[in-house]
PDB file of C-alpha atoms and ligand atoms in Angstrom:
ATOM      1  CA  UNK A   1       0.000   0.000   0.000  1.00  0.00           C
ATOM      2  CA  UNK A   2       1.203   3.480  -0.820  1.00  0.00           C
ATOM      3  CA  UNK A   3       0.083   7.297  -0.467  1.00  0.00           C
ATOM      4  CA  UNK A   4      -1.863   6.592   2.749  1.00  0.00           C
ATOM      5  CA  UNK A   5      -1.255   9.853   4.844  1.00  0.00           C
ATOM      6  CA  UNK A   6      -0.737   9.320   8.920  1.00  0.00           C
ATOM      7  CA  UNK A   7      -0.971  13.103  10.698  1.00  0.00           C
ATOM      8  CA  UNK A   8       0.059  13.250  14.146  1.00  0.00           C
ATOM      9  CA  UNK A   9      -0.888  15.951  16.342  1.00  0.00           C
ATOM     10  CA  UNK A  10      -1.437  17.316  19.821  1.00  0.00           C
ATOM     11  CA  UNK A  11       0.606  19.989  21.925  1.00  0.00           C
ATOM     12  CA  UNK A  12       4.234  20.336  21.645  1.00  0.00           C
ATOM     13  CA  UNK A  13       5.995  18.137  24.354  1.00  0.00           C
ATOM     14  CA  UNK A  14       3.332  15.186  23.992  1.00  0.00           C
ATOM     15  CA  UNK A  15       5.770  12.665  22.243  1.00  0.00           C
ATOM     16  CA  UNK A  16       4.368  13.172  19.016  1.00  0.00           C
ATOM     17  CA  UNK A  17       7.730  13.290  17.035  1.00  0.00           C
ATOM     18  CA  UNK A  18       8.944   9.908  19.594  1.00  0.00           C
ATOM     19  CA  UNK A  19       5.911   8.443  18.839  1.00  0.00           C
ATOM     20  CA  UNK A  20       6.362   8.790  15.027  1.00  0.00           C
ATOM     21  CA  UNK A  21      10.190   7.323  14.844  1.00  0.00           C
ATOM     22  CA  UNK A  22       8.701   4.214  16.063  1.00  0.00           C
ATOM     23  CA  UNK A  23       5.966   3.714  13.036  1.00  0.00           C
ATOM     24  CA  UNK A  24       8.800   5.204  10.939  1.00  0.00           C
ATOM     25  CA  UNK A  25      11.196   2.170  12.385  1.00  0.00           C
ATOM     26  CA  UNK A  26       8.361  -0.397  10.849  1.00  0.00           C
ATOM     27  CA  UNK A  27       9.027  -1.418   8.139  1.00  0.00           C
ATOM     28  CA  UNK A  28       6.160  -2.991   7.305  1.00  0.00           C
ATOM     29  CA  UNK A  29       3.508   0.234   7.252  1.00  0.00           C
ATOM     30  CA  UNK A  30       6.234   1.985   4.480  1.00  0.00           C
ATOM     31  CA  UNK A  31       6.188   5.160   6.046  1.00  0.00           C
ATOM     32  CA  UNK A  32       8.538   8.031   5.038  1.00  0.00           C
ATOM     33  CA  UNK A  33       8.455  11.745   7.455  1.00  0.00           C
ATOM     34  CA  UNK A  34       7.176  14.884   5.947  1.00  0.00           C
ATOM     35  CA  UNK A  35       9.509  17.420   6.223  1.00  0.00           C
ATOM     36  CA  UNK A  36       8.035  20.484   6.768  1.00  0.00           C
ATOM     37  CA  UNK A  37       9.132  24.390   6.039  1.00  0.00           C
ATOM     38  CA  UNK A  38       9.923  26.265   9.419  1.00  0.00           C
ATOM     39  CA  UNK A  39      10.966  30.057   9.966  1.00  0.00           C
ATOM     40  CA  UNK A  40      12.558  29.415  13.917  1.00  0.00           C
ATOM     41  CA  UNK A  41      15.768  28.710  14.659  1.00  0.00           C
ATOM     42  CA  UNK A  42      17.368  25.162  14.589  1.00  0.00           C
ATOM     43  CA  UNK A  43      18.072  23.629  17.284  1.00  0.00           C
ATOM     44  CA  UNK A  44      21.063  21.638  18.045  1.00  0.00           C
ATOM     45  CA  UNK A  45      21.185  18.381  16.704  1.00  0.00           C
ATOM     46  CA  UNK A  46      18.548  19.715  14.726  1.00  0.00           C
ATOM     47  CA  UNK A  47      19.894  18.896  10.469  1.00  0.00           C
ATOM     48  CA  UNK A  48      18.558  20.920   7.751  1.00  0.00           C
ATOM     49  CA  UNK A  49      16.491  18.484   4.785  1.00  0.00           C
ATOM     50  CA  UNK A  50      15.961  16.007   8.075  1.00  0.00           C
ATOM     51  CA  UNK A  51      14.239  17.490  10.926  1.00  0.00           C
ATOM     52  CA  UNK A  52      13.155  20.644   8.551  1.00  0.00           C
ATOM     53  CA  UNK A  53      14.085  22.646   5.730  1.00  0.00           C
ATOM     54  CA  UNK A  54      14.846  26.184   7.722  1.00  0.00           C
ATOM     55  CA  UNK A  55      13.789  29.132   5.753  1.00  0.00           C
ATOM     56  CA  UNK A  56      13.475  32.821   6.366  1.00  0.00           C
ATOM     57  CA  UNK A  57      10.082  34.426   7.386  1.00  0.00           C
ATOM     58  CA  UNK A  58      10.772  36.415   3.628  1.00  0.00           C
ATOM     59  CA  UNK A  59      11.476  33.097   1.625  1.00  0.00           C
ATOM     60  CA  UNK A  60       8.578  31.319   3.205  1.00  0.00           C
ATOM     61  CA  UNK A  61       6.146  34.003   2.412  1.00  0.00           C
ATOM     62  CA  UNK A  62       6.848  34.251  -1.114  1.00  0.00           C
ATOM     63  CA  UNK A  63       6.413  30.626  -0.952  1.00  0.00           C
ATOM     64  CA  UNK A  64       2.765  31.371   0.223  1.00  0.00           C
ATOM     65  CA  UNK A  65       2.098  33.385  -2.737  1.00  0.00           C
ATOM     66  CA  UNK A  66       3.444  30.670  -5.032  1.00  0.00           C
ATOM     67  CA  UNK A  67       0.768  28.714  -3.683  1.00  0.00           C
ATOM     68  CA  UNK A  68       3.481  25.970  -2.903  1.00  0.00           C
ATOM     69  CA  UNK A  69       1.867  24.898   0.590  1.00  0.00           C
ATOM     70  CA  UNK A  70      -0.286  22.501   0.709  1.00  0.00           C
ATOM     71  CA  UNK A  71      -1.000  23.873   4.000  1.00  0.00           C
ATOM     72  CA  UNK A  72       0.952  25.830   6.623  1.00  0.00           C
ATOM     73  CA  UNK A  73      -0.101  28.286   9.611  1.00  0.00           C
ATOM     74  CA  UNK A  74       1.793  30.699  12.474  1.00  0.00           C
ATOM     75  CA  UNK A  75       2.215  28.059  15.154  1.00  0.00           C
ATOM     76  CA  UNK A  76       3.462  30.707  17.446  1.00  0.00           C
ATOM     77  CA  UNK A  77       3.402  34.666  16.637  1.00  0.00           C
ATOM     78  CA  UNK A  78       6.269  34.618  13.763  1.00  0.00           C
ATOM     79  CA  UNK A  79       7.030  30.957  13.915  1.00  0.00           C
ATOM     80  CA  UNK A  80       5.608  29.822  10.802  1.00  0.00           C
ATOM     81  CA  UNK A  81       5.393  25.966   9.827  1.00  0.00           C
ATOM     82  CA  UNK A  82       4.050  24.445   6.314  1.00  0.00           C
ATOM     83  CA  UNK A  83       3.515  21.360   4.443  1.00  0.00           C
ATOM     84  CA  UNK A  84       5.151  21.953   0.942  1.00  0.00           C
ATOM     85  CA  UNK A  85       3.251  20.282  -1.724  1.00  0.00           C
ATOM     86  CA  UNK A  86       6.374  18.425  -3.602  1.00  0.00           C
ATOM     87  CA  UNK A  87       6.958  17.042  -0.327  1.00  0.00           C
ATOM     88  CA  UNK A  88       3.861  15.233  -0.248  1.00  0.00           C
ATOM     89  CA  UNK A  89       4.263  14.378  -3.817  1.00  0.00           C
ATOM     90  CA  UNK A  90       8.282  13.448  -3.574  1.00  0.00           C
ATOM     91  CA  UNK A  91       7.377  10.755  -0.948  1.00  0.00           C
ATOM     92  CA  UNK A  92       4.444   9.290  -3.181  1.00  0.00           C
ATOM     93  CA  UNK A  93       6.332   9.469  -5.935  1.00  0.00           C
ATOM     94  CA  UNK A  94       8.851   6.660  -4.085  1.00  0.00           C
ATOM     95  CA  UNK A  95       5.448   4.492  -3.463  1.00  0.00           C
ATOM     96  CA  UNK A  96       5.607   5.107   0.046  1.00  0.00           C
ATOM     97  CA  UNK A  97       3.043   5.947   2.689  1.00  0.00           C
ATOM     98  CA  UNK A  98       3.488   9.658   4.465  1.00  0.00           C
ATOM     99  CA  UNK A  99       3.790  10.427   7.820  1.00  0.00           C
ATOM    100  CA  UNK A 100       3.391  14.083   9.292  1.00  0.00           C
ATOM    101  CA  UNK A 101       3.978  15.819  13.078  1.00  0.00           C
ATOM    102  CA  UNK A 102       1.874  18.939  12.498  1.00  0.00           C
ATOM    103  CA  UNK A 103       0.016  21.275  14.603  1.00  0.00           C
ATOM    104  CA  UNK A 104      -3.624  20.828  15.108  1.00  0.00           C
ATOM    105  CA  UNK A 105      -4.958  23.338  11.864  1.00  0.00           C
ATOM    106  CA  UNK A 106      -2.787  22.103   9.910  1.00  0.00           C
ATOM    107  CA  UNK A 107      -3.656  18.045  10.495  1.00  0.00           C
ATOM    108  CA  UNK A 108      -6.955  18.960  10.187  1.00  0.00           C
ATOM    109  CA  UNK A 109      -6.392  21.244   6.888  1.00  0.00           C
ATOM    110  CA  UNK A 110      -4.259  17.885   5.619  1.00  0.00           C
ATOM    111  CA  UNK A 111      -7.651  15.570   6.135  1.00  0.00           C
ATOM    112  CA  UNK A 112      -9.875  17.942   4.336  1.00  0.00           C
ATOM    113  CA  UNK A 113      -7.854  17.078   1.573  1.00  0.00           C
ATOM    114  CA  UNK A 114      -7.142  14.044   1.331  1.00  0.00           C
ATOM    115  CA  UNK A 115     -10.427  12.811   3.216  1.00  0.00           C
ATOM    116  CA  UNK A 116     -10.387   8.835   3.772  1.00  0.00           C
ATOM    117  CA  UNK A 117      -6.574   8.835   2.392  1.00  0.00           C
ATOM    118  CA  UNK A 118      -5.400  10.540   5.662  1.00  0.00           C
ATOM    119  CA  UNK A 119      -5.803   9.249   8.803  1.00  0.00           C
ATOM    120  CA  UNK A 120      -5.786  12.088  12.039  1.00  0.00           C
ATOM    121  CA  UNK A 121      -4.014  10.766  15.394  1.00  0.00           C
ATOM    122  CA  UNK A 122      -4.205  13.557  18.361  1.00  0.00           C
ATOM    123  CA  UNK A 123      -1.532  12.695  20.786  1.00  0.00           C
ATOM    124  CA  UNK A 124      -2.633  13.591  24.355  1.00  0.00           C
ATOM    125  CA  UNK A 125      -0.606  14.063  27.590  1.00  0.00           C
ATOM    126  CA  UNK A 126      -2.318  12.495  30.617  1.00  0.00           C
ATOM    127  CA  UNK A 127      -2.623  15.972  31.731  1.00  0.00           C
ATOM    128  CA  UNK A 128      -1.696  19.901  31.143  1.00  0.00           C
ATOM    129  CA  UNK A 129       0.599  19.667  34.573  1.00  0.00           C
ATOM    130  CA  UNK A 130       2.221  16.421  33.232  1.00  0.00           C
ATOM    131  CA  UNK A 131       2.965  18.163  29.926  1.00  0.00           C
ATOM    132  CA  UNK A 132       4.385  21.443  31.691  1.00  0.00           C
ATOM    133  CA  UNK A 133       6.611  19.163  34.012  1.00  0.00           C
ATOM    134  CA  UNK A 134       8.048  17.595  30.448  1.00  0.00           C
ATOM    135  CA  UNK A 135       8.362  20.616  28.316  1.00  0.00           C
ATOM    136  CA  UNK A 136      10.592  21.896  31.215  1.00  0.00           C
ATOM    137  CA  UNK A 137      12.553  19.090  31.481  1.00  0.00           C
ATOM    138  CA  UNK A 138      13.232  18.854  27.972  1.00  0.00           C
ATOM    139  CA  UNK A 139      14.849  22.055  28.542  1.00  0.00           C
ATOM    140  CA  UNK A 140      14.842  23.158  24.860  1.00  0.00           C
ATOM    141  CA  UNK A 141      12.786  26.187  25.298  1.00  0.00           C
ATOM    142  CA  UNK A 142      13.284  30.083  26.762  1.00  0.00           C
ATOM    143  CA  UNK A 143      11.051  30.655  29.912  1.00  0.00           C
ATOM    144  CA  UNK A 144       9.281  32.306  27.200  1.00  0.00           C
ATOM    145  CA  UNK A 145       8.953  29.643  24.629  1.00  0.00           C
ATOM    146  CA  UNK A 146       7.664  27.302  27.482  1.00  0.00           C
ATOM    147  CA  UNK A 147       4.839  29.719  27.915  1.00  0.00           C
ATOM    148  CA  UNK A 148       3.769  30.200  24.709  1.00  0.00           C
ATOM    149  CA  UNK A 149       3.932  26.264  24.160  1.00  0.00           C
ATOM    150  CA  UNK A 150       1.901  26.014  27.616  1.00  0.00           C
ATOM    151  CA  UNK A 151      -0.727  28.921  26.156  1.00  0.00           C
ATOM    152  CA  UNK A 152      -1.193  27.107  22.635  1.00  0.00           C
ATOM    153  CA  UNK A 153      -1.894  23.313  24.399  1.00  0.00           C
ATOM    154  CA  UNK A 154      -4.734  24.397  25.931  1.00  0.00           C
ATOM    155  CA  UNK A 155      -6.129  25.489  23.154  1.00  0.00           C
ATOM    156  CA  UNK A 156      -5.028  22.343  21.099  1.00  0.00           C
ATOM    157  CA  UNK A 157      -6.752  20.146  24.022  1.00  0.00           C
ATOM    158  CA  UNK A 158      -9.957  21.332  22.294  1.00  0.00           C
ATOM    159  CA  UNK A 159      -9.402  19.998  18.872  1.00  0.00           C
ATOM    160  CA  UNK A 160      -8.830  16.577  20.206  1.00  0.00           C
ATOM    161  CA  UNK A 161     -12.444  15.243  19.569  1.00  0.00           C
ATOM    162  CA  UNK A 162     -12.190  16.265  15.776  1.00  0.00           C
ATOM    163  CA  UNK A 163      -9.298  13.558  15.003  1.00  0.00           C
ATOM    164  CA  UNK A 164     -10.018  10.340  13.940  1.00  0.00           C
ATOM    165  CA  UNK A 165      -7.930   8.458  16.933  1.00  0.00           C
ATOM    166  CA  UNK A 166      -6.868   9.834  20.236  1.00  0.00           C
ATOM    167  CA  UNK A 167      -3.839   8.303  21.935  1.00  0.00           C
ATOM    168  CA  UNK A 168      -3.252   9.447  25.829  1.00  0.00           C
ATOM    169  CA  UNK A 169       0.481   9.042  26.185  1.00  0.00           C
ATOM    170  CA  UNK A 170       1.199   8.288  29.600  1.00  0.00           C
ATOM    171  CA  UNK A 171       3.355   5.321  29.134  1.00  0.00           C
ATOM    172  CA  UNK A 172       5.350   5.519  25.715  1.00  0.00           C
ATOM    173  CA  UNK A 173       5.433   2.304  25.296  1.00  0.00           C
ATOM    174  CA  UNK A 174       1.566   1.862  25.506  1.00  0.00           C
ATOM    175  CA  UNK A 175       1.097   4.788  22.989  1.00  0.00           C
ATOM    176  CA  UNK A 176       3.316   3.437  20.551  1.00  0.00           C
ATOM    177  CA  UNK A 177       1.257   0.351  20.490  1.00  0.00           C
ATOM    178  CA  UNK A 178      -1.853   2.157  19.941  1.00  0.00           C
ATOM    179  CA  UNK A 179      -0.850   3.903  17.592  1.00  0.00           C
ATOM    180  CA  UNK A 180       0.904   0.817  15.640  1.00  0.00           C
ATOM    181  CA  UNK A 181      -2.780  -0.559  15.994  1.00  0.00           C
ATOM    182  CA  UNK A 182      -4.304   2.112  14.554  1.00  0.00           C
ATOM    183  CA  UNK A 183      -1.621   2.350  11.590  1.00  0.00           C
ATOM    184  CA  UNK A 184      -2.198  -1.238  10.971  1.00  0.00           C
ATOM    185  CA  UNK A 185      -5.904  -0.935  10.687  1.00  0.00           C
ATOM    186  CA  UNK A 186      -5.856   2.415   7.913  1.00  0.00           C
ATOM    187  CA  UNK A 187      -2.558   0.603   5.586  1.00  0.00           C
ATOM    188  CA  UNK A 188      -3.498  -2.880   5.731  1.00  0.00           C
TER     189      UNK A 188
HETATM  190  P1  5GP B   1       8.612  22.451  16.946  1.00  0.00           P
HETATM  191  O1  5GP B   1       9.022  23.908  16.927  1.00  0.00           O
HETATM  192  O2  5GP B   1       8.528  21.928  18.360  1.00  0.00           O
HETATM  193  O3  5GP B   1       9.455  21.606  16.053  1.00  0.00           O
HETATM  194  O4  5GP B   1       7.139  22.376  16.346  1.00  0.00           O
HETATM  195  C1  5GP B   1       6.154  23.218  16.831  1.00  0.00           C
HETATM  196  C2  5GP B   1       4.804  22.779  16.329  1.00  0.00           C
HETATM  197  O5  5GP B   1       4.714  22.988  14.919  1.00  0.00           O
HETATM  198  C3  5GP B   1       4.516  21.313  16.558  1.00  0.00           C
HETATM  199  O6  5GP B   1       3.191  21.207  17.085  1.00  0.00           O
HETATM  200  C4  5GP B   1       4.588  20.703  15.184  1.00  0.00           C
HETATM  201  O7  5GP B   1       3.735  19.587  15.078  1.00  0.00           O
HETATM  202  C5  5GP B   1       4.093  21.863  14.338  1.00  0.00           C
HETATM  203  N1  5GP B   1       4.472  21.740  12.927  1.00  0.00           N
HETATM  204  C6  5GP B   1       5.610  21.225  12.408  1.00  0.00           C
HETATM  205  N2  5GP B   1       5.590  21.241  11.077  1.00  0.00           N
HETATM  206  C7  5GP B   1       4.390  21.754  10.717  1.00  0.00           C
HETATM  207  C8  5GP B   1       3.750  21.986   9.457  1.00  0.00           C
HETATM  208  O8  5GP B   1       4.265  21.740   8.379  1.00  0.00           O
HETATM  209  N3  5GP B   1       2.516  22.533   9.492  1.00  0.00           N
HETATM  210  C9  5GP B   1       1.870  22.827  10.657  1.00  0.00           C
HETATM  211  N4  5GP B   1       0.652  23.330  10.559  1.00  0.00           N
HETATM  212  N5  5GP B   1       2.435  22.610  11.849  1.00  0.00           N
HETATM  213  C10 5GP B   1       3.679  22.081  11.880  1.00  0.00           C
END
């Protein structure tokens, strides 16, 4: 099976991208990441072409008006994130199956879409304390990053019920499972 879509979402710090290097490590679903377009900075360890293709706020707007997204919002106030279209396309092309870690409007902009090609898995954190104690300890963020994160997942927590699947991760294990199950099911 090929060009099946799997779009992971949920609030930054929820194990989303963890969650999606496992299905990636089966072999058997076919899957291959969708690197998106991002205006932040990298991060270390972060590669450009790998993690994301790092533009500037300038190059991704004019990439806007090329119509070249085949979605993409302001995750945070002049962090912008997309889905280039060729990206989609260069991983069907190699008859593979896509995978995606992308904010809540955009996964649900994705299924629009592509309808009963995409599947929509929201990736919950047992609770909005449990996911502040994690984004801190992953110690990536400014005090002020962590806020803004903090600010935008409750406001994701709302969009849960429109996904298709919704995987609490309190034991990573257990969520990888699920969502395994729940792979297995849409690419047969
Ligand atoms: P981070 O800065 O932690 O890598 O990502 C921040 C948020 O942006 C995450 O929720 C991630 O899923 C989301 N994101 C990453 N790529 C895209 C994209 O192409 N489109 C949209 N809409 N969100 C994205």
């Amino acid at each position: 099976m090929a060009g099946k879509l799997v779009i992971l979402s949920g609030p930054s710090g929820t194990g989303k991208s963890t969650i999606a290097k496992q299905l990636l490590k089966n072999e058997k679903f076919n899957l291959s990441f969708s690197i998106s377009v991002c205006t932040r900075k990298k991060r270390e360890g972060e590669i450009e072409g790998k993690d994301y293709y790092f533009l500037t706020i300038d190059k991704f707007k004019s990439k806007i008006e090329d119509n070249e997204f085949l979605e993409w919002e302001e995750v945070y106030p002049t962090c912008y994130y997309g889905t280039l279209k060729i990206e989609v396309e260069r991983i069907k092309s190699m008859g593979k199956n896509v995978i995606f870690d992308v904010d809540v409007n955009g996964a649900l902009s994705i299924k629009r879409s592509y309808k009963e090609d995409a599947v929509t898995i929201f990736i919950k954190p047992p609770s909005i304390e449990a996911l502040e104690e994690r984004l801190q300890n992953r110690s990536t963020e400014t005090d002020d990053n962590l806020a803004k994160r903090l600010r935008k997942a409750n406001m994701e927590m709302a969009y849960a019920r429109k996904f298709d699947h919704i995987v609490i991760n309190e034991n990573l294990e257990n969520a990888v499972k699920e969502a395994e199950e729940i792979v297995e099911k849409f690419i047969p």
